[in-house]
Coordinates of C-alpha atoms in Angstrom, one line a residue:
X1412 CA 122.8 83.9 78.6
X1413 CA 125.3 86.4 79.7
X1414 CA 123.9 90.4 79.4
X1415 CA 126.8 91.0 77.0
X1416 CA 126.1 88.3 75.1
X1417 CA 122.4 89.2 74.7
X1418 CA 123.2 92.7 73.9
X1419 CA 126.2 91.2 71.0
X1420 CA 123.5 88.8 69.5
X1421 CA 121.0 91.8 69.1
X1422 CA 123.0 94.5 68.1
X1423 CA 122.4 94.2 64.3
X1424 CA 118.8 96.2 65.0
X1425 CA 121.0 99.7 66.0
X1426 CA 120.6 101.9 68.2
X1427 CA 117.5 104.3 67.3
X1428 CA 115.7 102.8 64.3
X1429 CA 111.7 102.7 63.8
X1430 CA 111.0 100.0 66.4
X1431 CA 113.2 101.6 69.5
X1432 CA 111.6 105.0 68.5
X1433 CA 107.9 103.3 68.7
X1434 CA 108.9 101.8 71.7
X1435 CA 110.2 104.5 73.4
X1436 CA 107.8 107.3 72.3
X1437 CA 105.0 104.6 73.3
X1438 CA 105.9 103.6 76.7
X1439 CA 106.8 106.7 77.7
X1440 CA 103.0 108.1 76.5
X1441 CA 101.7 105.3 79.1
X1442 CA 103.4 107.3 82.1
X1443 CA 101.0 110.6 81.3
X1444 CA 98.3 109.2 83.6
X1445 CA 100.7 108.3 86.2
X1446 CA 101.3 111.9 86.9
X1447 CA 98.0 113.6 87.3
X1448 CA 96.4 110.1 88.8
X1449 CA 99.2 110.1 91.5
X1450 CA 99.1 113.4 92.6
X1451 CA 95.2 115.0 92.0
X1452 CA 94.8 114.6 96.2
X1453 CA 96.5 117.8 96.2
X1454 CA 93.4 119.1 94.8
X1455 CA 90.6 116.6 95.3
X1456 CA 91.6 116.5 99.2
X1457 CA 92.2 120.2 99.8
X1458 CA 90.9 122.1 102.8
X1459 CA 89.8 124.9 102.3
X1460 CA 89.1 127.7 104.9
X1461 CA 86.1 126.8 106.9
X1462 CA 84.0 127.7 110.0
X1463 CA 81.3 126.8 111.9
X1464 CA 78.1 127.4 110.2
X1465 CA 75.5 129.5 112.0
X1466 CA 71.7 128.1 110.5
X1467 CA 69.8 130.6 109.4
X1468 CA 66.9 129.9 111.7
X1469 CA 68.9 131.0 114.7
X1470 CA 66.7 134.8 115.5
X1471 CA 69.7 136.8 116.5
X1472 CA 70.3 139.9 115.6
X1473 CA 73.1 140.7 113.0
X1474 CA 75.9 142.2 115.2
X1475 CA 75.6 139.1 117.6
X1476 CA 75.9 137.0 113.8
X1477 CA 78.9 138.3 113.5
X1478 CA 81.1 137.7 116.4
X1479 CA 79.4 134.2 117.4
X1480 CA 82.6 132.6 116.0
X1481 CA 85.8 133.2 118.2
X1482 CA 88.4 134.8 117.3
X1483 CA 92.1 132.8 117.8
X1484 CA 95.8 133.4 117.4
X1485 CA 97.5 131.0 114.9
X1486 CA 101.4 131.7 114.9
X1487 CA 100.9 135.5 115.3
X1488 CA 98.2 136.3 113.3
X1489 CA 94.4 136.1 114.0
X1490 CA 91.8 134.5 112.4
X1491 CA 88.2 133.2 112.9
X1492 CA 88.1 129.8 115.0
X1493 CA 87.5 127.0 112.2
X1494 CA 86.5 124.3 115.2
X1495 CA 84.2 126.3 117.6
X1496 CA 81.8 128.5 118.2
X1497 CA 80.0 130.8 120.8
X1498 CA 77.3 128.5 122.3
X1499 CA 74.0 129.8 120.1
X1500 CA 71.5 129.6 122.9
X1501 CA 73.4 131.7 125.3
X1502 CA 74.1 134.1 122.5
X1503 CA 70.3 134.1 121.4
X1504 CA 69.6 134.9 125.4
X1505 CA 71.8 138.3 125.2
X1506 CA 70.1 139.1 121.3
X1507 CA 66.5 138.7 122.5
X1508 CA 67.5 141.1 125.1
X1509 CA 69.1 143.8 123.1
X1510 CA 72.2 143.1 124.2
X1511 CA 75.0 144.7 122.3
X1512 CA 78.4 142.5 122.2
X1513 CA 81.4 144.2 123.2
X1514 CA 79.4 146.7 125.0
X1515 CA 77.2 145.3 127.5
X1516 CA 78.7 141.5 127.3
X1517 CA 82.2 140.5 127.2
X1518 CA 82.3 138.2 123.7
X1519 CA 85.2 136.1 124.5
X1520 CA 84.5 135.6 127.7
X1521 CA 81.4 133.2 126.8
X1522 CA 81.3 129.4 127.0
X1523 CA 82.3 128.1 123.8
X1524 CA 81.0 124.9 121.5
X1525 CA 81.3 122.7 118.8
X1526 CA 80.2 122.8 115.0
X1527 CA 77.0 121.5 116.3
X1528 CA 75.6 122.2 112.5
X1529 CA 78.2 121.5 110.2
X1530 CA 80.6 124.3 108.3
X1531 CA 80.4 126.7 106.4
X1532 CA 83.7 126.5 103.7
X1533 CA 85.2 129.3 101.3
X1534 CA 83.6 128.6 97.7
X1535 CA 86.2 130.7 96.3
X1536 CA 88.5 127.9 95.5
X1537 CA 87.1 125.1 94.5
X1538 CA 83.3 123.9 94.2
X1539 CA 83.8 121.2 96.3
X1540 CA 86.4 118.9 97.5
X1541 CA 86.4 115.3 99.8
X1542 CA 86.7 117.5 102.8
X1543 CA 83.9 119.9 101.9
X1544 CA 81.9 116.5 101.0
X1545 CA 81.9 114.6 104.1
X1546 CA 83.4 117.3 106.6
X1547 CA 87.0 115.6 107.1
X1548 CA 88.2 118.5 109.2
X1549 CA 88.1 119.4 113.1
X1550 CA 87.6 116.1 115.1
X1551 CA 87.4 114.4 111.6
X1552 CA 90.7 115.9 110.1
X1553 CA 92.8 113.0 110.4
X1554 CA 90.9 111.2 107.9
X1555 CA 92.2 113.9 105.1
X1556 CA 96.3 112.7 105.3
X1557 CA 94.6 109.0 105.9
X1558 CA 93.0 108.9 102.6
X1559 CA 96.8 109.6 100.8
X1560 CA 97.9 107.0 102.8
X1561 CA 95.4 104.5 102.1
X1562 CA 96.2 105.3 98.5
X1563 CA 99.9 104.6 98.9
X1564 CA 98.7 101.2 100.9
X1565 CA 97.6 100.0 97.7
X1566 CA 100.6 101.0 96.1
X1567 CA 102.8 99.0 98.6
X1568 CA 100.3 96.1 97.9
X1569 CA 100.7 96.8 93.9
X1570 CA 104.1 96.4 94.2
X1571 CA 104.4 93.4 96.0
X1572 CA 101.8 91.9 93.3
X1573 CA 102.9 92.9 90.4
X1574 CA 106.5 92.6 90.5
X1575 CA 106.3 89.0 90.9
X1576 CA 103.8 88.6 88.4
X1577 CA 105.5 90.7 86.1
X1578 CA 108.9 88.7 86.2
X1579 CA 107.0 85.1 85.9
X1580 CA 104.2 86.1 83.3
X1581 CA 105.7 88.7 81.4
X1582 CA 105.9 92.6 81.7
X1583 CA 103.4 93.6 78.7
X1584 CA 100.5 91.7 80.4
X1585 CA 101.0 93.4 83.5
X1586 CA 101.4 96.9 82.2
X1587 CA 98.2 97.1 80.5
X1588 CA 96.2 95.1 83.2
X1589 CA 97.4 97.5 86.0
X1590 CA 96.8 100.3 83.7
X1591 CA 93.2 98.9 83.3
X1592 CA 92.9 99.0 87.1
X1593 CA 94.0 102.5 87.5
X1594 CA 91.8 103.7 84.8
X1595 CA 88.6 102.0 85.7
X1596 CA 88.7 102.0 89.4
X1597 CA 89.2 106.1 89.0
X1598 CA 86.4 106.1 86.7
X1599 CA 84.4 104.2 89.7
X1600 CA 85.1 106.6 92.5
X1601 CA 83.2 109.5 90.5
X1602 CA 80.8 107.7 91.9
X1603 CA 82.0 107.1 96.0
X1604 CA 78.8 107.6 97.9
X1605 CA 80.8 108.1 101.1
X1606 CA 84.5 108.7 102.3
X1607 CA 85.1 104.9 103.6
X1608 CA 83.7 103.7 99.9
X1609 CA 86.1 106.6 98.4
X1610 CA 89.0 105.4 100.2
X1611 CA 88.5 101.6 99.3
X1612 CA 88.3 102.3 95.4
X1613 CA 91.2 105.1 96.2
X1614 CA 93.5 101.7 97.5
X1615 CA 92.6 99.5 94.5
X1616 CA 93.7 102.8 92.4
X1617 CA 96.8 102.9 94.1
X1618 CA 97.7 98.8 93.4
X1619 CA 97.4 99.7 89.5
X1620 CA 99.1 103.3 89.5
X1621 CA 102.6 102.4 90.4
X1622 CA 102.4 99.2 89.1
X1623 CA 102.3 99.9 85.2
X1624 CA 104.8 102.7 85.7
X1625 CA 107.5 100.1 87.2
X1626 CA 106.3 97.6 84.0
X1627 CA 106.8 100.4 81.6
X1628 CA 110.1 101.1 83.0
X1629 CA 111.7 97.4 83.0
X1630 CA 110.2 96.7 79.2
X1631 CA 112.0 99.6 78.2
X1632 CA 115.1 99.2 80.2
X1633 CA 115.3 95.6 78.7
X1634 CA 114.1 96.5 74.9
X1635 CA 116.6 100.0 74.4
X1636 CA 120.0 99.5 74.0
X1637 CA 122.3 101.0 77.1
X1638 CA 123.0 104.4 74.8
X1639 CA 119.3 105.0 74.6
X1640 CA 118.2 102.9 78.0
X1641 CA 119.8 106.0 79.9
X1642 CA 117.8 108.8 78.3
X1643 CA 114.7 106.4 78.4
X1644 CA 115.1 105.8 82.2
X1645 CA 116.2 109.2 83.4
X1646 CA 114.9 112.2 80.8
X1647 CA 112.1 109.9 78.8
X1648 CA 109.8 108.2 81.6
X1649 CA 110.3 110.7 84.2
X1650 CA 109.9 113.9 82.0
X1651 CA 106.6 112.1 80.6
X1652 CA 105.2 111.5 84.5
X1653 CA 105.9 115.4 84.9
X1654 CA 103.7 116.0 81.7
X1655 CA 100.9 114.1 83.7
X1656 CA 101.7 116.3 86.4
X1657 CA 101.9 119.6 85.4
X1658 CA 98.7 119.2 83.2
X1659 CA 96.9 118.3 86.8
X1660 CA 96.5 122.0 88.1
X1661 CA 95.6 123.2 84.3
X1662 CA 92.8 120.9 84.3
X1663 CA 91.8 121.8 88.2
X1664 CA 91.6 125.0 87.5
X1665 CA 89.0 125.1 85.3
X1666 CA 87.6 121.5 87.2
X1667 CA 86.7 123.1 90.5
X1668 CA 84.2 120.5 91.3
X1669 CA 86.1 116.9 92.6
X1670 CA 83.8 114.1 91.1
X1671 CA 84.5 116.2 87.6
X1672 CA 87.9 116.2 88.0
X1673 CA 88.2 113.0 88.3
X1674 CA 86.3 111.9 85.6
X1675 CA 88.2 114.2 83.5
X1676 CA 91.3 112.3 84.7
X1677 CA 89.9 108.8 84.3
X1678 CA 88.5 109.0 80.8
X1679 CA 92.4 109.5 79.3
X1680 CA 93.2 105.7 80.4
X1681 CA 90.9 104.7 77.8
X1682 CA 92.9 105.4 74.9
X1683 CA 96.0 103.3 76.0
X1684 CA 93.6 100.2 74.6
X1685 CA 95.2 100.3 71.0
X1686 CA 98.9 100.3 72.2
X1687 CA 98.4 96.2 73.0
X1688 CA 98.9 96.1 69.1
X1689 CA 102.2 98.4 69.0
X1690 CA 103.4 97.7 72.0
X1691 CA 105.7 94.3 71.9
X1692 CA 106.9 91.8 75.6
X1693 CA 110.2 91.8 76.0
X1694 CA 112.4 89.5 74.2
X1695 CA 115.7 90.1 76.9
X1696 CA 112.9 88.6 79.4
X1697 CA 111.2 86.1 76.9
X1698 CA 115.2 84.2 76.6
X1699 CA 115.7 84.4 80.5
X1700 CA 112.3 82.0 80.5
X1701 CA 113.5 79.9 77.6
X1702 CA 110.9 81.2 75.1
X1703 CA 113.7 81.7 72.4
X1704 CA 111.4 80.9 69.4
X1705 CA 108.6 84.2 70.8
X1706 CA 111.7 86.5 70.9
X1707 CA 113.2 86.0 68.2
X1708 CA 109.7 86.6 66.0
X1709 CA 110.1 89.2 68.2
X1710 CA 112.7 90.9 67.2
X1711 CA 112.5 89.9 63.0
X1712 CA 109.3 91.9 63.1
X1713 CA 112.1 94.6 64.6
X1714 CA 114.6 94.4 62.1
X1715 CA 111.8 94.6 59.4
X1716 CA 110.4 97.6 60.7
X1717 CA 114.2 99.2 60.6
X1718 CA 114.9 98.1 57.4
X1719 CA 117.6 95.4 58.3
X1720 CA 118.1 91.9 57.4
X1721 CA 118.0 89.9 60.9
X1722 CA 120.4 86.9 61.0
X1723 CA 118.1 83.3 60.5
X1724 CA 119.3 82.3 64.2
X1725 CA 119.2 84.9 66.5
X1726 CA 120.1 83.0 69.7
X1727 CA 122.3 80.0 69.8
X1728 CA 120.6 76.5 71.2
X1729 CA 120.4 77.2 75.0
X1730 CA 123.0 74.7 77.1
X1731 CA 121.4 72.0 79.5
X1732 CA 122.4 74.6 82.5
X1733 CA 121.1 77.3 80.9
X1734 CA 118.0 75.5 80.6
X1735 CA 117.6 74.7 83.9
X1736 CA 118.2 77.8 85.4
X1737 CA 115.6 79.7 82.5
X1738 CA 112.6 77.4 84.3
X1739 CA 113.5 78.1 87.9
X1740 CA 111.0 80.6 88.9
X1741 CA 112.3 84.0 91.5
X1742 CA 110.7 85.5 93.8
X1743 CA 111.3 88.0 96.8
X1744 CA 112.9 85.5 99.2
X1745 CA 115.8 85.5 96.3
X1746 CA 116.4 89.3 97.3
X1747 CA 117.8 88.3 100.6
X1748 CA 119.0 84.6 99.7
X1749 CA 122.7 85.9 99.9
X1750 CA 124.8 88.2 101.9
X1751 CA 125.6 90.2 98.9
X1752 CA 122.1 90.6 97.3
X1753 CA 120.9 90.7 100.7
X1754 CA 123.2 94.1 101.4
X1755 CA 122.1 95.5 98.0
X1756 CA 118.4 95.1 98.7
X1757 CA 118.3 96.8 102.4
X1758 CA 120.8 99.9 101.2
X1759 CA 118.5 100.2 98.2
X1760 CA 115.2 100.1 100.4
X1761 CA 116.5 102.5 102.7
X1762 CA 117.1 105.1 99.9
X1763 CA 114.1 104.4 98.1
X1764 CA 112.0 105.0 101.6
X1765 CA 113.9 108.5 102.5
X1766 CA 113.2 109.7 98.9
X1767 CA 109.7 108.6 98.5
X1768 CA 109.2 110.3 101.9
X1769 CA 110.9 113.7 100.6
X1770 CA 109.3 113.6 97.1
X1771 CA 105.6 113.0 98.6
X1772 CA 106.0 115.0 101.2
X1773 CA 107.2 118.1 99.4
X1774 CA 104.4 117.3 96.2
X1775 CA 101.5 116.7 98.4
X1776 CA 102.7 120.2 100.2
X1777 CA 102.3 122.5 97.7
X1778 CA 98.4 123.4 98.4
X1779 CA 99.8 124.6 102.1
X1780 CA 102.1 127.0 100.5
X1781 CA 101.7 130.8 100.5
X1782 CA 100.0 132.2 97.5
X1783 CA 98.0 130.1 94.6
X1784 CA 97.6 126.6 95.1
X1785 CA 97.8 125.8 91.4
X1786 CA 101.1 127.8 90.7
X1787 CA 102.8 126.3 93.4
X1788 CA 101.4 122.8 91.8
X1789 CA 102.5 124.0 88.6
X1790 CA 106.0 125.1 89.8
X1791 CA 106.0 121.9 91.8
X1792 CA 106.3 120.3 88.5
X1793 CA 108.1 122.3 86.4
X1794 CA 111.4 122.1 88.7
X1795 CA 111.2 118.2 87.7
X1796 CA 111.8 119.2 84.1
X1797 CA 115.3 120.7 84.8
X1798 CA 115.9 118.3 87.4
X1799 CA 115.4 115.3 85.0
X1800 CA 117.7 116.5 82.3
X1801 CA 120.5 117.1 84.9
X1802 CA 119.5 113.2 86.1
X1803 CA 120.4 112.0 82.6
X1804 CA 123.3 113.8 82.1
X1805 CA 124.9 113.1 85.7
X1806 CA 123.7 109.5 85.2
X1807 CA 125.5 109.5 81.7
X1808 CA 128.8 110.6 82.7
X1809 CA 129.1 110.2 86.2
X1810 CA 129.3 107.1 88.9
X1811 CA 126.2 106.0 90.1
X1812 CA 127.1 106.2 93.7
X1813 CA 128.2 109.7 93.2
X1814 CA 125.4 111.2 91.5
X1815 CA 123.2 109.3 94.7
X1816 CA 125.1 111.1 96.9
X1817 CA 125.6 114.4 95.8
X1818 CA 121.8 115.2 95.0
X1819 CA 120.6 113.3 98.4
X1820 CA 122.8 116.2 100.1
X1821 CA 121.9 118.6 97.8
X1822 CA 118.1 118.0 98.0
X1823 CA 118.8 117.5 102.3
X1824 CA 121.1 120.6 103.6
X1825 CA 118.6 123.4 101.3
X1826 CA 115.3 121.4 103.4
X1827 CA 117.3 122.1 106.7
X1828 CA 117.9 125.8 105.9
X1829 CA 113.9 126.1 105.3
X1830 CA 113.5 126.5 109.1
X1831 CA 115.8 129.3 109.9
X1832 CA 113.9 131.4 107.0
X1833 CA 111.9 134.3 109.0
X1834 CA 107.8 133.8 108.1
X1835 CA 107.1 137.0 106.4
X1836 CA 110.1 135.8 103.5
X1837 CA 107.9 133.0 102.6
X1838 CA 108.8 133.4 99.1
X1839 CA 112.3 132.4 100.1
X1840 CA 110.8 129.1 101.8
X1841 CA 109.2 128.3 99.2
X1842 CA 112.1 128.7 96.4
X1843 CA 114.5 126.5 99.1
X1844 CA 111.6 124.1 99.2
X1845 CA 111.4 124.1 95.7
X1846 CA 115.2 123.8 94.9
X1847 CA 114.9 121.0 97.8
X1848 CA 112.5 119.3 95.4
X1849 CA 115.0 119.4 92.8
X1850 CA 117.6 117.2 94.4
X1851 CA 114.5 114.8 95.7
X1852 CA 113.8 114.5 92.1
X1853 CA 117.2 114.1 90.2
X1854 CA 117.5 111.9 93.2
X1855 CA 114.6 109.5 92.3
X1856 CA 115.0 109.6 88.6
X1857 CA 118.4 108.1 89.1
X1858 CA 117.3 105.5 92.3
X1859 CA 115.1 103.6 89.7
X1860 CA 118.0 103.4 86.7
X1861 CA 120.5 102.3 89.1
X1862 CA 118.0 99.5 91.0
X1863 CA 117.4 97.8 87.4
X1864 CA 121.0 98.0 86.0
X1865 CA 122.0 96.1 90.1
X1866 CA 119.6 93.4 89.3
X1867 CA 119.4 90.6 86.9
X1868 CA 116.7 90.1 84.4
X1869 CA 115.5 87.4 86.1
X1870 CA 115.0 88.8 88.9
X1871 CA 114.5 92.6 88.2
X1872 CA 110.7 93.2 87.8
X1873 CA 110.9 91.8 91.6
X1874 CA 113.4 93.8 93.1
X1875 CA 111.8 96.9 90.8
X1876 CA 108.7 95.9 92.7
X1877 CA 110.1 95.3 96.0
X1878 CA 111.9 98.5 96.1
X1879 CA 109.1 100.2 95.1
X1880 CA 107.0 98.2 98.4
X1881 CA 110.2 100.0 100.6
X1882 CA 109.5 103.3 98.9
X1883 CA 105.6 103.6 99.6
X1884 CA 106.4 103.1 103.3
X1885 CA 107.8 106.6 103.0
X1886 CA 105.0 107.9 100.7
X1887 CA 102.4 106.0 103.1
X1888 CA 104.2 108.5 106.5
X1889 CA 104.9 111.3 104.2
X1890 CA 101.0 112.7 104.1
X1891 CA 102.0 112.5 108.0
X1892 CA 105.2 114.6 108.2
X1893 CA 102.8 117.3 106.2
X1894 CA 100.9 116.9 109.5
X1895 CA 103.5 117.5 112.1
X1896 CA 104.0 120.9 110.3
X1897 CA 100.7 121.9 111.8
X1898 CA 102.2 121.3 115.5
X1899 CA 106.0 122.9 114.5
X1900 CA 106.5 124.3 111.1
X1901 CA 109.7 123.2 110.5
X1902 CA 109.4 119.9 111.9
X1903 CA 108.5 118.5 108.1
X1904 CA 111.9 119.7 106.7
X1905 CA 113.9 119.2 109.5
X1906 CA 113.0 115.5 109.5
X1907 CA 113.3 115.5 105.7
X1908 CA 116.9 116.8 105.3
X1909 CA 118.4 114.6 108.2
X1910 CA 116.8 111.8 106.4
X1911 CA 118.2 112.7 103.0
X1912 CA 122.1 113.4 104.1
X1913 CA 122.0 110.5 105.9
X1914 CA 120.8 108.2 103.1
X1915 CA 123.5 109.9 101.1
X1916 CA 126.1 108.5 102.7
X1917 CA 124.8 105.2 103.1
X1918 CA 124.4 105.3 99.2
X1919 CA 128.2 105.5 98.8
X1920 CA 128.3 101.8 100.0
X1921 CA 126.5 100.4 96.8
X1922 CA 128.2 98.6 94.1
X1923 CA 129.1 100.7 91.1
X1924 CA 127.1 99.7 87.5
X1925 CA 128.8 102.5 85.2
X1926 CA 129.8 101.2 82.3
X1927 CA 128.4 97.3 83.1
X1928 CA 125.7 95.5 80.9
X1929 CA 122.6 94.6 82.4
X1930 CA 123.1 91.2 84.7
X1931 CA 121.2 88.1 83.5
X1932 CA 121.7 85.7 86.2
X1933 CA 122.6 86.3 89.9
X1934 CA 126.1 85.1 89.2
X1935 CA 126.4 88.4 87.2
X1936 CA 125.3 90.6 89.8
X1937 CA 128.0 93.3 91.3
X1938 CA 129.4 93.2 94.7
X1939 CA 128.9 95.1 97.6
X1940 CA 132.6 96.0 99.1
X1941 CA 132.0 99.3 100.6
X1942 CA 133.8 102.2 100.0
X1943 CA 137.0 100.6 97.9
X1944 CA 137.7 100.4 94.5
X1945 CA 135.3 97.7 93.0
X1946 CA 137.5 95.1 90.8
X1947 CA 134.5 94.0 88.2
X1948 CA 134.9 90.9 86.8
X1949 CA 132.6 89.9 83.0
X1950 CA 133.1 88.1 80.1
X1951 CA 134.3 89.3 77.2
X1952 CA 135.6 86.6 75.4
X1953 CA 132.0 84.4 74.8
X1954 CA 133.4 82.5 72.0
X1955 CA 136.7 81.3 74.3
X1956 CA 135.1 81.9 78.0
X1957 CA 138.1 83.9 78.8
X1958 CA 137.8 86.2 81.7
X1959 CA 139.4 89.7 81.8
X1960 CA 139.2 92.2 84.8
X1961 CA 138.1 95.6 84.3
X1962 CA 138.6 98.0 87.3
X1963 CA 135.8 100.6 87.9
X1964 CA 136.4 103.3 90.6

């Protein structure tokens, strides 16, 4: 069945009646947990200032206590070594002698050592943390941007999962299972009795998180009608997932302690469980597998809850053809099966992976920031608020390919200024990072409405997913560009903003979808042709088959 067609046979429901509203209201109340799951490394994971810890049973007198640990020069200003420290027993040799440091010995001259006894870490900011838990800094501090990518691991894996089982068995059944996952698997790694059992549970957390956000995206993209599928996919889920967000560093600051936090965050998923009974499949995907009978009771129960009278047959008999093609099942070799879909996945991937890197990078940032950790969270998702209403209405009036390009370039050239900004304006870094986080973000909220109106409906949940695998390889390297900032500071953003203008322009070779119904079959698919005029051919004449051509720039 043609996406016209679909969308003609179903339009006697409206627009915005009682069922679109519970739908839309609902589904966008399942993102919530997205945002604080997603992102609560920022504050689970922080390092806080540490050094090494001095036992108390060490008999040395008070003014060799306090210069044991060296003193270092870290990008012109000094601080306390968080690594090393004066060798005790040499230092105990010049106490028991009365030896005054500075005076009769040279401090910095002495042979230094390790954190033979663990750290001592600033309580000042949080209770505890992963890092303060199992010592994930010094020799060890690779394991700290390892855990977020471990997490993103299972995203990647999630992805790859779900999308396939989302487009065979249907996208309700996934959503609530992989929002079972993230919930109870969080709830389990209250528990972690170590950092490699923390990590494991952290990966199964990440297969469910993205995974009911994609599948709470495509049922609504498929349920809404086009007037309302744009709010829904650019202001409704997005602005939800920044909800989720911006509650995390409320709740963490008065949850300084990371096992608490995390139950705090957990417990939530558990009152999802009733919206099974309000929440129904999707009757666009129920008719692509030939289950005309399910959608149509489907979408009676709809027109009752509006208050309309629904036609006795919904959808006409489906042809022999039609039939066939309903039971072939899709998978992700069909992304790459033809030239054309072939060109649409790879562009797509490519700009998926650049933002995911800029988003993550820039999110997972903001507790290495001058000033309070939790404002710059805060702010960190605030900007997304503004930037998701200017998504909607770019991605209401404007080309597709445009609005890509111009906030890929946007978000790109203010990350490449960030280095030529002198240290002691760090405010002004931080408001260019921010507004660089803006562009990422109006960016990303258009990247997923775009991917689903590209693909068909047998195939979307798929390409959603696949997309989405593309995109965690970024989010996977992005704890990792965080890390080369601690070898050049403006490595991160340099990196960032070639990525982004680049990807910009490699956006502008995407077929245009402005305007088009939502393809059913690959046939109905849009064609890559570059940077020319796109001559889009649809039906508009079901009841004759005639074709007219309708020319999109």
């Amino acid at each position: 069945m043609h996406a016209s067609k679909y969308d003609e046979n179903t339009a006697f429901l409206g627009d915005w009646g009682t069922f679109q509203k519970t739908v839309f209201f609902l589904l966008c109340s399942s993102i919530i947990p997205n945002g604080f799951t997603g992102l609560s490394i920022v504050f689970i994971g922080d390092t806080p200032a540490h050094h090494c810890h001095i036992p108390a049973s060490v008999n040395i007198t008070v003014e060799w206590r306090n210069v044991s640990i060296p003193v270092e020069v870290d990008g012109g200003h000094t601080r306390i070594s968080k690594c090393s420290r004066y060798k005790l027993d040499v230092i105990k040799g010049y106490s028991d002698k009365g030896l005054i440091p500075w005076v009769d010995v040279n401090v910095s001259a002495l042979e230094q050592e390790s954190c033979e006894d663990g750290w001592d870490y600033d309580r000042e900011t949080y209770v505890s943390t992963i890092v303060t838990e199992w010592d994930l800094v010094c020799s060890d501090d690779w394991k700290t941007p390892l855990t977020s990518s471990l997490f993103f691991c299972g995203v990647f894996l999630g992805s790859f999962i779900s999308g396939q089982l989302s487009d065979r068995f249907g996208r309700k059944i996934v959503l609530f299972l992989t929002m079972a996952v993230q919930t109870i698997f969080t709830l389990i790694q209250v528990f972690s009795p170590s950092w490699v059992i923390f990590c494991s549970l952290f990966f199964i957390v990440g297969m469910g998180q993205i995974s009911n956000y994609v599948a709470a995206f495509v049922l609504g993209m498929e349920i809404l009608s086009l007037s309302v599928r744009i709010i829904y996919s650019t202001i409704g889920v997005c602005i939800f997932f920044s909800i989720g967000y911006m509650v995390l560093p409320l709740v963490a600051y008065f949850i300084r302690d990371w096992r608490m936090l995390l139950l705090a965050i957990a417990l939530p998923g558990f009152l999802y469980i009733p919206l099974w009974w309000f929440i129904p499949e999707s009757p666009r995907w129920l008719v692509s597998r030939g289950r005309i009978e399910e959608a149509e009771a489907i979408l009676q129960d709809a027109a009752r809850k509006n208050g309309i009278k629904a036609p006795d047959v919904i959808f006409p008999p489906p042809q022999a053809g039609e039939k066939e093609a309903r039971a072939k099942s899709y998978n992700l070799c069909d992304l790459v099966r033809s030239s054309n879909i072939r060109a649409i996945t790879i562009l797509l991937c490519l700009v998926w992976t650049t933002l995911s890197i800029g988003y993550f990078a820039l999110s997972l940032n903001t507790s290495n920031l001058h000033g309070n950790s939790y404002l710059n969270c805060f702010f960190s998702a605030a900007v997304e608020v503004p930037a998701y209403i200017m998504s909607w209405l770019m991605f209401r009036y404007l080309p597709r390919r445009l609005c890509l390009f111009s906030t890929l370039s946007l978000g790109g050239t203010v990350l490449l200024f960030v280095h030529f900004i002198p240290q002691h304006l760090s405010y002004v870094a931080i408001l260019l990072e921010m507004l660089g986080k803006f562009g990422v973000t109006i960016a990303f909220a258009i990247i997923y409405a775009f991917t689903a109106e590209l693909y068909p409906t047998i195939l979307r949940n798929t390409a959603m997913g696949a997309c989405s695998m593309a995109s965690r390889v970024g989010s996977i390297s992005a704890p990792y560009f965080i890390y080369l900032g601690g070898y050049y500071r403006a490595l991160p953003y340099i990196l960032m903003g070639s990525l982004n203008i680049f990807t910009g322009l490699l956006s502008l070779l995407l077929p245009e979808s402005l305007g088009m119904p939502l393809p059913e079959t690959m046939s109905h698919m849009q064609k890559v042709t570059g940077f020319k005029k796109r001559q889009i051919t649809y039906n508009l004449d079901h009841s004759k088959g005639d074709q007219e051509c309708v020319s999109l720039s």
